[in-house]
Amino acid sequence: MNMPSPSVELTRLFTEALNARDLDALRALVSEDAEFPSPTGKALHGHEGLERVVEAAGRTDLLLAREGPEDIGDGTGAARVTVPVRELVSKSEQHGSAVFEVRHGRIAEFEVVAAR
């Protein structure tokens, strides 16, 4: 059995903590200067932005379910991990990808991109 890479393991822990609304666990996984792009084109930043992401997830009953293997791309000093997910929001669902950038052992960027 292959062990997931540290970057993949980090993204799995992030998804579990987000689904559990565990802000303390999420803070431990996310860099202080993390970016959270939104569908509107605006981005939230840092741990304050993370708090807003968790609040929005709670308001909409958001759950992310992994639907397949992760795709890992390496950039300059960062790993880009894309995960096919099913996004459950207020009892409706859509398919897309959770996209993470991992730098120095922490999540530096996270967004969910809807499937086209």
mmCIF file of C-alpha atoms in Angstrom:
data_model
loop_
_atom_site.group_PDB
_atom_site.id
_atom_site.type_symbol
_atom_site.label_atom_id
_atom_site.label_comp_id
_atom_site.label_asym_id
_atom_site.label_seq_id
_atom_site.Cartn_x
_atom_site.Cartn_y
_atom_site.Cartn_z
ATOM 1 C CA MET A 1 0.000 0.000 0.000
ATOM 2 C CA ASN A 2 1.418 3.371 -1.033
ATOM 3 C CA MET A 3 1.540 6.068 1.596
ATOM 4 C CA PRO A 4 0.260 9.457 0.409
ATOM 5 C CA SER A 5 2.804 12.233 -0.005
ATOM 6 C CA PRO A 6 3.029 14.770 2.829
ATOM 7 C CA SER A 7 1.256 17.334 0.628
ATOM 8 C CA VAL A 8 -1.620 14.958 -0.114
ATOM 9 C CA GLU A 9 -1.905 13.997 3.559
ATOM 10 C CA LEU A 10 -2.054 17.702 4.461
ATOM 11 C CA THR A 11 -4.927 18.294 2.021
ATOM 12 C CA ARG A 12 -6.824 15.311 3.429
ATOM 13 C CA LEU A 13 -6.413 16.611 6.966
ATOM 14 C CA PHE A 14 -7.586 20.050 5.817
ATOM 15 C CA THR A 15 -10.736 18.606 4.238
ATOM 16 C CA GLU A 16 -11.523 16.577 7.366
ATOM 17 C CA ALA A 17 -11.015 19.620 9.616
ATOM 18 C CA LEU A 18 -13.124 21.845 7.342
ATOM 19 C CA ASN A 19 -15.956 19.302 7.330
ATOM 20 C CA ALA A 20 -15.706 19.150 11.151
ATOM 21 C CA ARG A 21 -15.531 22.990 11.409
ATOM 22 C CA ASP A 22 -12.386 22.509 13.534
ATOM 23 C CA LEU A 23 -10.852 25.972 13.322
ATOM 24 C CA ASP A 24 -7.925 25.124 15.637
ATOM 25 C CA ALA A 25 -6.909 22.153 13.482
ATOM 26 C CA LEU A 26 -7.264 24.255 10.327
ATOM 27 C CA ARG A 27 -5.070 27.043 11.735
ATOM 28 C CA ALA A 28 -2.353 24.450 12.384
ATOM 29 C CA LEU A 29 -2.508 23.333 8.720
ATOM 30 C CA VAL A 30 -2.717 26.747 7.017
ATOM 31 C CA SER A 31 0.002 29.363 6.583
ATOM 32 C CA GLU A 32 -0.597 32.766 8.154
ATOM 33 C CA ASP A 33 -0.561 34.392 4.700
ATOM 34 C CA ALA A 34 -2.830 31.819 3.027
ATOM 35 C CA GLU A 35 -5.162 32.893 0.250
ATOM 36 C CA PHE A 36 -8.728 31.696 -0.295
ATOM 37 C CA PRO A 37 -9.998 32.839 -3.729
ATOM 38 C CA SER A 38 -13.771 33.057 -4.078
ATOM 39 C CA PRO A 39 -16.043 32.544 -7.079
ATOM 40 C CA THR A 40 -16.677 36.306 -7.111
ATOM 41 C CA GLY A 41 -13.023 36.996 -7.857
ATOM 42 C CA LYS A 42 -12.263 38.383 -4.412
ATOM 43 C CA ALA A 43 -9.961 36.542 -2.053
ATOM 44 C CA LEU A 44 -9.846 36.107 1.690
ATOM 45 C CA HIS A 45 -6.447 36.101 3.356
ATOM 46 C CA GLY A 46 -4.709 34.602 6.358
ATOM 47 C CA HIS A 47 -6.235 33.114 9.458
ATOM 48 C CA GLU A 48 -8.943 35.801 9.491
ATOM 49 C CA GLY A 49 -9.946 34.698 5.995
ATOM 50 C CA LEU A 50 -9.882 31.087 7.159
ATOM 51 C CA GLU A 51 -12.352 31.954 9.928
ATOM 52 C CA ARG A 52 -14.692 33.453 7.324
ATOM 53 C CA VAL A 53 -14.384 30.316 5.159
ATOM 54 C CA VAL A 54 -15.345 28.148 8.142
ATOM 55 C CA GLU A 55 -18.256 30.454 9.028
ATOM 56 C CA ALA A 56 -19.547 30.278 5.433
ATOM 57 C CA ALA A 57 -19.157 26.483 5.427
ATOM 58 C CA GLY A 58 -21.245 26.305 8.595
ATOM 59 C CA ARG A 59 -23.972 28.597 7.239
ATOM 60 C CA THR A 60 -24.325 26.571 4.032
ATOM 61 C CA ASP A 61 -23.840 23.118 5.580
ATOM 62 C CA LEU A 62 -20.868 22.611 3.231
ATOM 63 C CA LEU A 63 -19.256 19.179 3.111
ATOM 64 C CA LEU A 64 -16.491 18.105 0.748
ATOM 65 C CA ALA A 65 -16.217 14.451 -0.277
ATOM 66 C CA ARG A 66 -13.176 13.205 -2.168
ATOM 67 C CA GLU A 67 -14.198 11.444 -5.396
ATOM 68 C CA GLY A 68 -10.918 10.233 -6.790
ATOM 69 C CA PRO A 69 -7.145 10.307 -6.603
ATOM 70 C CA GLU A 70 -5.222 13.502 -6.148
ATOM 71 C CA ASP A 71 -3.207 15.042 -8.976
ATOM 72 C CA ILE A 72 0.063 16.538 -7.780
ATOM 73 C CA GLY A 73 1.951 19.179 -9.721
ATOM 74 C CA ASP A 74 5.167 20.710 -8.502
ATOM 75 C CA GLY A 75 5.864 24.382 -8.849
ATOM 76 C CA THR A 76 8.728 26.491 -7.655
ATOM 77 C CA GLY A 77 8.901 25.671 -3.969
ATOM 78 C CA ALA A 78 5.257 24.572 -3.888
ATOM 79 C CA ALA A 79 3.101 21.570 -4.669
ATOM 80 C CA ARG A 80 -0.253 22.063 -6.356
ATOM 81 C CA VAL A 81 -2.683 19.326 -5.334
ATOM 82 C CA THR A 82 -5.968 19.001 -7.209
ATOM 83 C CA VAL A 83 -8.617 16.693 -5.788
ATOM 84 C CA PRO A 84 -11.876 15.743 -7.524
ATOM 85 C CA VAL A 85 -14.620 16.419 -4.990
ATOM 86 C CA ARG A 86 -18.348 16.362 -4.554
ATOM 87 C CA GLU A 87 -19.399 19.568 -2.845
ATOM 88 C CA LEU A 88 -22.558 19.237 -0.771
ATOM 89 C CA VAL A 89 -24.103 22.627 -0.001
ATOM 90 C CA SER A 90 -27.450 23.029 1.723
ATOM 91 C CA LYS A 91 -28.499 19.520 0.650
ATOM 92 C CA SER A 92 -27.661 20.084 -3.035
ATOM 93 C CA GLU A 93 -24.506 18.834 -4.672
ATOM 94 C CA GLN A 94 -22.125 19.706 -7.432
ATOM 95 C CA HIS A 95 -18.906 18.205 -8.683
ATOM 96 C CA GLY A 96 -15.655 20.044 -8.985
ATOM 97 C CA SER A 97 -12.082 20.138 -7.797
ATOM 98 C CA ALA A 98 -10.554 21.255 -4.549
ATOM 99 C CA VAL A 99 -7.314 22.980 -5.493
ATOM 100 C CA PHE A 100 -4.590 23.401 -2.885
ATOM 101 C CA GLU A 101 -1.177 24.995 -2.984
ATOM 102 C CA VAL A 102 1.168 23.599 -0.364
ATOM 103 C CA ARG A 103 4.338 25.475 0.590
ATOM 104 C CA HIS A 104 6.731 24.668 3.393
ATOM 105 C CA GLY A 105 4.437 22.002 4.823
ATOM 106 C CA ARG A 106 1.347 24.216 5.063
ATOM 107 C CA ILE A 107 -1.689 25.033 2.934
ATOM 108 C CA ALA A 108 -0.936 28.361 1.243
ATOM 109 C CA GLU A 109 -3.995 28.473 -1.007
ATOM 110 C CA PHE A 110 -7.328 26.663 -1.200
ATOM 111 C CA GLU A 111 -10.355 26.960 -3.438
ATOM 112 C CA VAL A 112 -13.085 24.758 -4.863
ATOM 113 C CA VAL A 113 -13.581 25.061 -8.611
ATOM 114 C CA ALA A 114 -16.884 23.836 -10.042
ATOM 115 C CA ALA A 115 -16.770 21.281 -12.845
ATOM 116 C CA ARG A 116 -17.624 22.664 -16.259
#
